[in-house]
XYZ file of C-alpha atoms in Angstrom:
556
model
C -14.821 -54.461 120.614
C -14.240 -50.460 121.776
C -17.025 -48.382 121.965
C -15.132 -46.137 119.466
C -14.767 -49.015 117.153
C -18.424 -49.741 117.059
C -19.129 -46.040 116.619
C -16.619 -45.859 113.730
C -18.191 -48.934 111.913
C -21.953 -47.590 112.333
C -20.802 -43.945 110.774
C -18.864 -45.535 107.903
C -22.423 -47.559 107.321
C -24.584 -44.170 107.654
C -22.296 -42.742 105.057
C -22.462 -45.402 102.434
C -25.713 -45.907 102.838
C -26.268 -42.085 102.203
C -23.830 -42.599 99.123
C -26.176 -45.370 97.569
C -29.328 -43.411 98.248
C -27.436 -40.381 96.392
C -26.426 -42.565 93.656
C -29.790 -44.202 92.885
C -31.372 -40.509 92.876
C -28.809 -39.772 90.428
C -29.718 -42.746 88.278
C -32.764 -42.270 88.542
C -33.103 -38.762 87.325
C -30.712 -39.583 84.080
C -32.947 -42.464 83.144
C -36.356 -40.788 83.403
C -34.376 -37.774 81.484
C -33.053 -39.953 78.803
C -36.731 -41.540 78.620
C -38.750 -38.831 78.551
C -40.257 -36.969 75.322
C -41.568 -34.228 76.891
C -40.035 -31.021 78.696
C -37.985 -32.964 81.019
C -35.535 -33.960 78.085
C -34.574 -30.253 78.914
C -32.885 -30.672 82.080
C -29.463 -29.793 82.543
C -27.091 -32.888 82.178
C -24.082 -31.162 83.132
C -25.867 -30.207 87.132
C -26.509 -34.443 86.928
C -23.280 -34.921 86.171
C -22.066 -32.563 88.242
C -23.963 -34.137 91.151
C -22.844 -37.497 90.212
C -18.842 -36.749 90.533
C -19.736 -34.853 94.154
C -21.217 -37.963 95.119
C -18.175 -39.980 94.375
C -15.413 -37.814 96.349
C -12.576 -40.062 95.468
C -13.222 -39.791 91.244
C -10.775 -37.240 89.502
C -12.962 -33.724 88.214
C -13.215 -33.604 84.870
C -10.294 -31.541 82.777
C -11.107 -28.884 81.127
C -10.496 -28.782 77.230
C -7.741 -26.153 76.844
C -8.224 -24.154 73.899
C -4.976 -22.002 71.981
C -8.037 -18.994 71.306
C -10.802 -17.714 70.977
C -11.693 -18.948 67.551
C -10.638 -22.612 68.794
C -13.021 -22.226 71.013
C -16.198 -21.154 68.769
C -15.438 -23.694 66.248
C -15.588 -26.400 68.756
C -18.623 -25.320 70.281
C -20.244 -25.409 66.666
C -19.788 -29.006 67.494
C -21.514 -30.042 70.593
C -21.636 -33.798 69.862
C -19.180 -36.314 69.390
C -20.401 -36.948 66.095
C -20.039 -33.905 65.069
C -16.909 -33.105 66.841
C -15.789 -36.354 64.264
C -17.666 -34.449 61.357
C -15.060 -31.599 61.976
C -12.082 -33.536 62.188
C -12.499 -34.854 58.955
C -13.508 -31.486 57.250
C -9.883 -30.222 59.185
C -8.591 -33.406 57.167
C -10.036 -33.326 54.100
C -9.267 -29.246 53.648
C -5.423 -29.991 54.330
C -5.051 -32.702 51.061
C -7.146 -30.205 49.064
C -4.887 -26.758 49.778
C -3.062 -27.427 46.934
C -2.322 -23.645 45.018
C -3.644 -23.759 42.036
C -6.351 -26.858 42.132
C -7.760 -25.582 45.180
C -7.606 -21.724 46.001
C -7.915 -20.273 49.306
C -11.392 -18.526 48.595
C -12.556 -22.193 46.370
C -13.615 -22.920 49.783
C -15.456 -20.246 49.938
C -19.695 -20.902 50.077
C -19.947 -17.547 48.354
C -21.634 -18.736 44.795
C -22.044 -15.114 43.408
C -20.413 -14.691 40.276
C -17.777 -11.791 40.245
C -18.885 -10.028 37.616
C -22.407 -9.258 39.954
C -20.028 -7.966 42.543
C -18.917 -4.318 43.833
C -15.080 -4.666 44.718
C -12.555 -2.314 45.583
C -8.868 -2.933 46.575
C -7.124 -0.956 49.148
C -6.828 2.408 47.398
C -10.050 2.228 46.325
C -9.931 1.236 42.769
C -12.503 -0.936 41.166
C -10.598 -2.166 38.190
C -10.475 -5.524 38.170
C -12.699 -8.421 38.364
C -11.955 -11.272 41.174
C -13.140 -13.866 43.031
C -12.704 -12.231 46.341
C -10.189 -9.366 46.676
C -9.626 -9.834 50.147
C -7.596 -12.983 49.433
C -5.025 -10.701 48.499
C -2.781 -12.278 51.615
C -2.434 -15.499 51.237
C -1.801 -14.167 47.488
C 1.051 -12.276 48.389
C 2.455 -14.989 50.347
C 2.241 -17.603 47.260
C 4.136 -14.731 45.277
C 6.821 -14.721 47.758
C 7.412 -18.062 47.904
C 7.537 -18.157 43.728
C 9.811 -15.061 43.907
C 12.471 -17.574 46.158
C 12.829 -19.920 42.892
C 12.480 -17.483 40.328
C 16.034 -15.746 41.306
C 16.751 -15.138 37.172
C 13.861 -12.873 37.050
C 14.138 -11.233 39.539
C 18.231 -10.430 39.324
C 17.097 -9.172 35.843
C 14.374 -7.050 37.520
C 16.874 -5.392 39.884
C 19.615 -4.864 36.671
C 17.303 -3.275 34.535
C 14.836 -1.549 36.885
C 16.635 1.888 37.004
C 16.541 2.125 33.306
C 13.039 1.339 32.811
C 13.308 -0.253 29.343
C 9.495 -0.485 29.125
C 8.929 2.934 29.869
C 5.521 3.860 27.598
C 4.736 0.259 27.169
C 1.274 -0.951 27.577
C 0.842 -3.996 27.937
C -1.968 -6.631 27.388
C -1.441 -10.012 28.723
C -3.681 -12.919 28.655
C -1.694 -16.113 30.216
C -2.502 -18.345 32.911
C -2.405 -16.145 36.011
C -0.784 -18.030 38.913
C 2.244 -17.557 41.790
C 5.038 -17.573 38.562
C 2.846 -15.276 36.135
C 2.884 -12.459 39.111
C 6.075 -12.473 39.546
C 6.638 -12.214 35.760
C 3.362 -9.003 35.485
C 5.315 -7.517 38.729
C 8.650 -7.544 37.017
C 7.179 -5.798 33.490
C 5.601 -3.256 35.900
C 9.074 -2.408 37.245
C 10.575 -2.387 34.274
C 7.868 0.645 33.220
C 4.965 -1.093 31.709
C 1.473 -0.634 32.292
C -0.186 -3.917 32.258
C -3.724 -5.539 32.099
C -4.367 -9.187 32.298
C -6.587 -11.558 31.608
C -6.775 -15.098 32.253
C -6.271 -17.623 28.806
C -7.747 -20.970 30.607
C -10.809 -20.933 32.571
C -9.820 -23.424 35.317
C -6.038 -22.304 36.380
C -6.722 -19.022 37.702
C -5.162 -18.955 41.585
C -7.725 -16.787 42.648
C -5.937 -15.233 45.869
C -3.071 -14.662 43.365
C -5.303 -12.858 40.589
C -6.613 -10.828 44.704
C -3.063 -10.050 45.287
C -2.690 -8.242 41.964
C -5.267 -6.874 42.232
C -4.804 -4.913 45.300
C -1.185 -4.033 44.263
C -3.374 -1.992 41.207
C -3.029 -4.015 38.388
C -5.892 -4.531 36.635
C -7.072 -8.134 36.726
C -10.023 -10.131 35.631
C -10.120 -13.868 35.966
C -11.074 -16.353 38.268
C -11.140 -19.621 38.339
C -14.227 -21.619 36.950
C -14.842 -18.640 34.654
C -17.813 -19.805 32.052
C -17.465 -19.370 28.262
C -19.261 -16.277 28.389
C -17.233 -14.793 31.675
C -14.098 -15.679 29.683
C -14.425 -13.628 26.486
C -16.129 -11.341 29.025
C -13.093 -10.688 30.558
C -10.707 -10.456 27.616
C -12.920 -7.461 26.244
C -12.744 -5.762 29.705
C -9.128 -6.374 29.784
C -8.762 -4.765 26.529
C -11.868 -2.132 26.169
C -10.598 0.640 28.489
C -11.542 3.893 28.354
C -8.848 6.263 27.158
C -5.899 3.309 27.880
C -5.060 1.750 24.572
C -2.377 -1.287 24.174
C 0.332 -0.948 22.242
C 1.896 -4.709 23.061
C 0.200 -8.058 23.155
C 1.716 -10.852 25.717
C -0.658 -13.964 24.622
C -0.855 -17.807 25.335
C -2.870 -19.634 22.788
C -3.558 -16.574 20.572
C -7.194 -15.740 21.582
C -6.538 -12.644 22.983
C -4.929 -11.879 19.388
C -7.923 -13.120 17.833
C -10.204 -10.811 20.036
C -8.531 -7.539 19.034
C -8.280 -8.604 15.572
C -12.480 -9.153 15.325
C -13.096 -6.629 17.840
C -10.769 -3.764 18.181
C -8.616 -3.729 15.248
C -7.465 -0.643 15.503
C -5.534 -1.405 18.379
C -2.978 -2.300 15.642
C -2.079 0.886 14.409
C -0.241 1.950 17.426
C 1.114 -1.539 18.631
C 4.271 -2.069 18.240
C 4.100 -6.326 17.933
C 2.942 -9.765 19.694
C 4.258 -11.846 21.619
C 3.188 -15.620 21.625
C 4.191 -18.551 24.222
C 2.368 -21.441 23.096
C 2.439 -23.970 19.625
C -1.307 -23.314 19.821
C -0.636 -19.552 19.367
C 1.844 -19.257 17.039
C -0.078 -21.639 14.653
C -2.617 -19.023 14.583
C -0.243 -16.570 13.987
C 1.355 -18.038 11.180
C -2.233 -18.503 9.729
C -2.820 -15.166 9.663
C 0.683 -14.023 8.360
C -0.006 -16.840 5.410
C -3.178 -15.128 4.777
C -1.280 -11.360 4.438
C -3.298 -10.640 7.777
C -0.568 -10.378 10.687
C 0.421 -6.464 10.372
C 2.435 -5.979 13.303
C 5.704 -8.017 14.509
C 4.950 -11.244 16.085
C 7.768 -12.584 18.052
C 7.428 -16.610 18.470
C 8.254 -17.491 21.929
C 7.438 -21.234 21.931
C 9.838 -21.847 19.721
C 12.668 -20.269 21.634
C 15.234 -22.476 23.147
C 14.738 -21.228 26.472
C 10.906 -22.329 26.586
C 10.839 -25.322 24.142
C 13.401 -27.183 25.549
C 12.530 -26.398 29.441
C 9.357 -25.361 29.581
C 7.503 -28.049 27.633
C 9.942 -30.942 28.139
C 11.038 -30.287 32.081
C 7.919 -28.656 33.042
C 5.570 -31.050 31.844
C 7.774 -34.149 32.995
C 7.144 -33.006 36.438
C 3.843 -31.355 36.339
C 1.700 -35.118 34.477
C 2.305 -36.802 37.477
C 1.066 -34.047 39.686
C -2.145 -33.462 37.565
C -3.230 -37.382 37.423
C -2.051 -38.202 41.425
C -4.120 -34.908 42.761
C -7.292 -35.600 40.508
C -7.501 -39.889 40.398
C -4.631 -40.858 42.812
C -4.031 -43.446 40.127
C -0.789 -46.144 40.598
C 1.251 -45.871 37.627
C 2.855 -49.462 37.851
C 1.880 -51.656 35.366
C -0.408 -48.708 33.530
C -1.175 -49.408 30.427
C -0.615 -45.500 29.113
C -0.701 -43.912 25.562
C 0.766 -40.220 24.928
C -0.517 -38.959 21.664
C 2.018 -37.073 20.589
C 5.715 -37.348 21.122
C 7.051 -33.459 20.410
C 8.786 -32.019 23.483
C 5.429 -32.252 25.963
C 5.089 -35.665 25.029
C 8.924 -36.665 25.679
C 8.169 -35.349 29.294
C 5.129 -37.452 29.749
C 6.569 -40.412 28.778
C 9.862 -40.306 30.322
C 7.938 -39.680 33.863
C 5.588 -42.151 33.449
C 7.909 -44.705 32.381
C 9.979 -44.200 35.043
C 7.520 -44.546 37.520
C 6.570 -48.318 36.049
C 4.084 -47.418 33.497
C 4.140 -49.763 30.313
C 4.301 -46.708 27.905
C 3.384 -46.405 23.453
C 2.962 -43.163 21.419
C 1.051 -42.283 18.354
C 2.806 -39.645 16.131
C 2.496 -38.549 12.727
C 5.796 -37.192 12.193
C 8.563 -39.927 11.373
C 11.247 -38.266 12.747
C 9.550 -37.990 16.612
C 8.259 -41.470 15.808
C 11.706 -42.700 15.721
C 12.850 -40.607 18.368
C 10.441 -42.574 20.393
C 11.160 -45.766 18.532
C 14.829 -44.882 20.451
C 13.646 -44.026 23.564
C 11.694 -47.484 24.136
C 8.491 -46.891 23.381
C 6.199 -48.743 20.971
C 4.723 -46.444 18.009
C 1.070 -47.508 17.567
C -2.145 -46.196 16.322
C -4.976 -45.155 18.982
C -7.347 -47.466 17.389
C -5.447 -50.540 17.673
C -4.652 -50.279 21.160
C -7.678 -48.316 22.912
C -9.297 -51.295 24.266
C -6.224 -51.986 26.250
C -5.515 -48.349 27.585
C -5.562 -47.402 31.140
C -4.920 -43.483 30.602
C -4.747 -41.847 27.577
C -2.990 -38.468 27.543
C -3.346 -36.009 24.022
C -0.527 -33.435 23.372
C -0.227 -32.505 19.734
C -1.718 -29.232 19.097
C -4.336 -30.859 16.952
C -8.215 -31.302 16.907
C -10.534 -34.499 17.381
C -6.844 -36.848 18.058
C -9.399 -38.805 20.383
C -13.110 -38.962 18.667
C -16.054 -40.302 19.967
C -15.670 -43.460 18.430
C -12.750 -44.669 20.421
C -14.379 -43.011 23.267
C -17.050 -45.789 23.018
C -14.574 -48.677 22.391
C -12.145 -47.276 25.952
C -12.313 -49.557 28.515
C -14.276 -49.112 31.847
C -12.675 -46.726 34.301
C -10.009 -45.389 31.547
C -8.582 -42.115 32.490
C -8.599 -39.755 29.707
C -6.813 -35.906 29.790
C -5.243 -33.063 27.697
C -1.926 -31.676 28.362
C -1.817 -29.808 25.306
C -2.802 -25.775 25.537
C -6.136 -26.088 23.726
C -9.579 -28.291 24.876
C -10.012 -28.992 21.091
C -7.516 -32.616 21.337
C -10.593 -34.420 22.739
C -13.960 -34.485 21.312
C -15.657 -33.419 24.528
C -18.397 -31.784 22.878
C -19.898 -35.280 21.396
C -20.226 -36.207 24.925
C -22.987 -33.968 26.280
C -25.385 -36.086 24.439
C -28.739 -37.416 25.797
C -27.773 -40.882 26.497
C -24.071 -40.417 28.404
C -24.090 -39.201 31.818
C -21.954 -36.922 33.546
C -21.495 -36.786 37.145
C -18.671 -34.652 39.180
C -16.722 -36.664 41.087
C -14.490 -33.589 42.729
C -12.962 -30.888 41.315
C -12.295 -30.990 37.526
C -12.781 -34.990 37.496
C -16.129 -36.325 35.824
C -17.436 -39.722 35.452
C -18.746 -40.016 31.780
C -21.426 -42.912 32.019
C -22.567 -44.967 29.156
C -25.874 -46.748 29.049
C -24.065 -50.182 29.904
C -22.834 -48.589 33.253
C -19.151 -48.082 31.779
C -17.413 -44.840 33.064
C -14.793 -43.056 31.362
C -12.837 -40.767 33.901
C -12.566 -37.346 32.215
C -10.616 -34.245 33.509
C -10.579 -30.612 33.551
C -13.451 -31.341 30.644
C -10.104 -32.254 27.839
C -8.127 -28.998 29.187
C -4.857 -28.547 30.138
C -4.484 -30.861 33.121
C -1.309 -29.684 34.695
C -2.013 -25.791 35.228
C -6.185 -26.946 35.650
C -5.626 -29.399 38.130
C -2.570 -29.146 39.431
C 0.991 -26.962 39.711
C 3.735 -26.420 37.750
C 7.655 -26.309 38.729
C 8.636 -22.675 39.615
C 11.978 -22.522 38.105
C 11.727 -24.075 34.760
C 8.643 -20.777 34.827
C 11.048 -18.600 35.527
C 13.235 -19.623 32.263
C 9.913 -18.953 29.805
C 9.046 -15.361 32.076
C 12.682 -14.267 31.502
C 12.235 -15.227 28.095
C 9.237 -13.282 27.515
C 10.468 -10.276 28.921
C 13.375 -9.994 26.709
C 11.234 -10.589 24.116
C 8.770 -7.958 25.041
C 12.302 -5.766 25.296
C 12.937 -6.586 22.227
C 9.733 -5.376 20.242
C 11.029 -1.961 20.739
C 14.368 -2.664 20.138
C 16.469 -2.455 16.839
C 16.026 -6.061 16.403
C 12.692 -5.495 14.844
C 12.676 -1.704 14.289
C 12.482 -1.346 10.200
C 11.498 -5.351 9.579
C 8.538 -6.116 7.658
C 5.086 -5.963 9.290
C 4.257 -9.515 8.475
C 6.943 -11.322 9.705
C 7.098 -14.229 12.779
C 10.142 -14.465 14.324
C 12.214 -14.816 17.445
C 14.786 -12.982 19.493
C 18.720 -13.721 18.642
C 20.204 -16.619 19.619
C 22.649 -15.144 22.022
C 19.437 -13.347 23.666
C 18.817 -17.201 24.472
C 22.293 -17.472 25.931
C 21.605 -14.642 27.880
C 18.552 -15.971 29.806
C 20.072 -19.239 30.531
C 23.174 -17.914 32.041
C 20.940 -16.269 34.222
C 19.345 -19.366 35.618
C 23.187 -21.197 36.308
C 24.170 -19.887 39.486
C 20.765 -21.873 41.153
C 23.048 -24.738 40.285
C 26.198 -23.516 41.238
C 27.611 -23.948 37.675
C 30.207 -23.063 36.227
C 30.941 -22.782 32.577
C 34.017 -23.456 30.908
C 35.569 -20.362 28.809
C 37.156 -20.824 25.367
C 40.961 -19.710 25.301
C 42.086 -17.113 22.516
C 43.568 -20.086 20.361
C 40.312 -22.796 20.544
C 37.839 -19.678 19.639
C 39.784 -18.837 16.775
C 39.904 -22.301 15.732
C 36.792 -22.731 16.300
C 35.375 -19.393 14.390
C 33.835 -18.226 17.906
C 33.538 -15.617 19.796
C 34.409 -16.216 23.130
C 31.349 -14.945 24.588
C 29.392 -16.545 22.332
C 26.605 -17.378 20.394
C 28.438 -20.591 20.173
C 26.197 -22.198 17.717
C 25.225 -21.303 14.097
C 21.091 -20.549 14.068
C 20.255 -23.354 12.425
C 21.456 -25.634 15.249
C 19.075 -27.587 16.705
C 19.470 -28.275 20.576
């Protein structure tokens, strides 16, 4: 053996044997640092593990985390260990499923529990008229609008038409309607048409806030947000309508209690309004209890009952928008759901047919023989709640009415039933018999509650009996567009001849071919085209070619 050889051997020896010595320092400093409780614990561990990986020349350096910003960056370092690191990634998680548009709003997230009614706002221009969660949401409530505006086509090709004549020149207008993406659009369009609007909010939980922020800043005054209380709600509607030299002379309502508020409060709004408009069966009830009482002195034009929104609005809308509502609150399975739909008017024909088709073993109470047998046709069993409650699943109310569930069959519903509204009103359900002393509530998320009995049994309640679909959920775009169109003619119309010289107390609705009118508007989404009557089959017929091609008492 060389010299050289030897000397090679006895250096590769000196310099592991250096290499151990370095490692067991090494060690030996991390253990008494992971061991100690007193100041040592304070040592750097990134210099030991620095020193570690320069003692091991042939191990890879670490890589460093790249980062696509700044605010990356921060957020990460909020984070320093690996349990919290996982603590972020499922907040990242958990805040995608919930960024939903109406159920969950942009500034819901917010940790900001001041009420808005306790804070100083001001939009861009500097006007302070409106009430909001957070005005400077206004963004991401512009950028719902826009994406509404896309489907909404109709509305907005009748905006453009009519825009240079301003056909609501003078008009001031009231609103109280759920104020979402759609409803924009629609206050937007009345404002270019020459209106001068207000709005309030008719539901307390379906308020998109950064929508109501996006009005807002565009200078029309809004106050609503979502989660309002009792109080905040009436609250709002007298702000909306007490404003110092600004009086309303037109009423745009959904479920009449904006109408009721003027009427106790400020009735002599009336003597310069020119009428009401009314989109909801809860609404026009009201309406026609006042006209039977002599009380209804201005022109109240009955939207609900227009083609264009019964037939769409309630029936497509709600077919769509049930299984949103119940999936987003419960994530409930429909197969094999034993379901019943009180109520089987045009809502309830939308329920059922969804739920049906999605496997759901479907019956329907009604009190109205003719719906009954509609249903009887349709497939579905006609019973009465209390003979099949035990058995339910879900139960679903959409009548109109008061008490249709009552405490007592809320006692008899099985464990873990899920029960909701979909009609306008929170009066279908008896919630108000269940804030007693012995039930329990407890939130579960976002407008769902567990209702606990004494035995342990819990009834799954949402939205507290309101209107699930626009409380919990969203609603289809287009088939909105069909009932805004509609209410804008019909806002058109209040100071049009059609009601110029009628009666004060009178309920009615615009002309059938008005009807005709909005619907053509909505075919060329679909690409459809209609078929035209000849000369010889409209005067066979009786017609005019362009229509109305039905007599009024028709019934679609």
């Amino acid at each position: 053996m060389t010299d050289a050889v030897v000397d090679g051997k006895l250096e590769a020896v000196k310099q592991a044997t250096k290499y151990v010595k370095e490692t067991e320092n090494v060690a030996e400093k991390y253990s008494a640092m992971t061991v100690s409780k007193n100041s040592d614990m304070n040592m750097n561990v990134g210099e030991l593990q620095s020193a570690a990986f320069t003692a091991v020349p042939t191990l890879k350096p670490i890589k460093k985390i790249q980062f696509a910003n700044a605010e990356d960056k921060q957020e990460f370092q909020k984070y320093p260990t690996k349990a919290g690191r996982r603590s972020l990634s499922r907040s990242i998680s958990q805040s995608s499923t919930d960024s939903y548009s109406s159920a969950a709003s942009y500034s819901d997230s917010s940790d900001d529990e001041t009420s808005p009614r306790d804070k100083a706002q001001a939009n861009s221009k500097g006007s302070s008229d409106f009430c909001v969660k957070n005005v400077k949401q206004a963004e991401f409530g512009r950028r719902e609008i826009e994406i509404a505006e896309q489907d909404m086509s109709a509305l907005i090709s009748l905006r453009k038409r009519a825009q240079a004549e301003k056909p609501l020149a003078g008009a001031k207008i009231v609103g109280c309607t759920h104020i979402t993406a759609q409803t924009a659009v629609l206050i937007e369009t009345l404002v270019a048409l020459g209106a001068q609007c207000r709005w309030t909010a008719c539901n307390i939980y379906s308020t998109q806030n950064e929508v109501a922020a996006a009005l807002a800043e565009t200078g029309v005054p809004v106050f609503a947000w979502k989660g309002e209380s009792e109080d905040d709600f009436w609250w709002c509607i007298d702000r909306c309508v007490n404003k110092e030299g600004w009086q309303a002379n037109m009423i745009l309502d959904d479920g009449g209690d904006l109408t009721h508020w003027v009427y106790k409060k400020y009735p002599s709004v009336f003597k310069k309004a020119q009428g009401i408009v009314e989109e909801s069966v809860t609404g026009v009830h009201r309406l026609y209890q006042l006209s039977k009482a002599g009380k209804l002195c201005v022109p109240a034009m009955n939207v609900n009952d227009s083609v264009t929104k019964q037939k769409f609005d309630n029936l497509y809308c709600c077919r769509e928008s049930i299984l949103d509502g119940l999936k987003r609150t419960t994530d409930v399975m429909f197969g094999g759901k034993q379901v019943v739909v009180c109520g089987y008017g045009e809502v309830g024909k939308g329920c059922c047919s969804a739920l049906k088709a999605m496997g759901a073993i479907v019956c329907i109470t009604e009190i109205d023989p003719i719906c009954a047998l509609q249903g009887c046709m349709d497939g579905f069993r006609v019973v009465k709640l209390n003979e099949v409650i035990r058995q339910m699943d879900i139960v679903i109310t959409c009548t109109g009415n008061k008490n249709v569930v009552t405490r007592d069959q809320l006692d008899r519903i099985k464990n873990g039933c899920i029960v909701c509204n979909m009609g306008h009103s929170n009066t279908e359900i008896d919630v108000a018999s269940l804030r007693s002393p012995e039930l329990t509530w407890e939130r579960v998320r976002s407008q769902v509650d567990h209702v606990i009995w004494p035995d342990g049994k819990r009834v799954i309640l949402l939205a507290e009996g309101r209107l699930l679909n626009l409380s919990c959920s969203t609603v289809p775009t287009f088939v909105l567009s069909i009932t805004a169109t509609t209410q804008v003619r019909h806002l058109v119309c209040l100071d049009d001849s059609c009601v110029k010289n009628t009666q004060k107390n009178y309920l009615f609705s615009i002309p059938k071919n008005m009807n005709l009118y909005v619907a053509s508007l909505h075919m060329p989404n679909f690409d459809a085209h209609l078929t035209e009557l000849s000369d010889e089959q409209a005067k066979y017929m009786g017609l005019n070619k362009n229509g109305p091609f039905k007599p009024n008492y028709y019934r679609y």
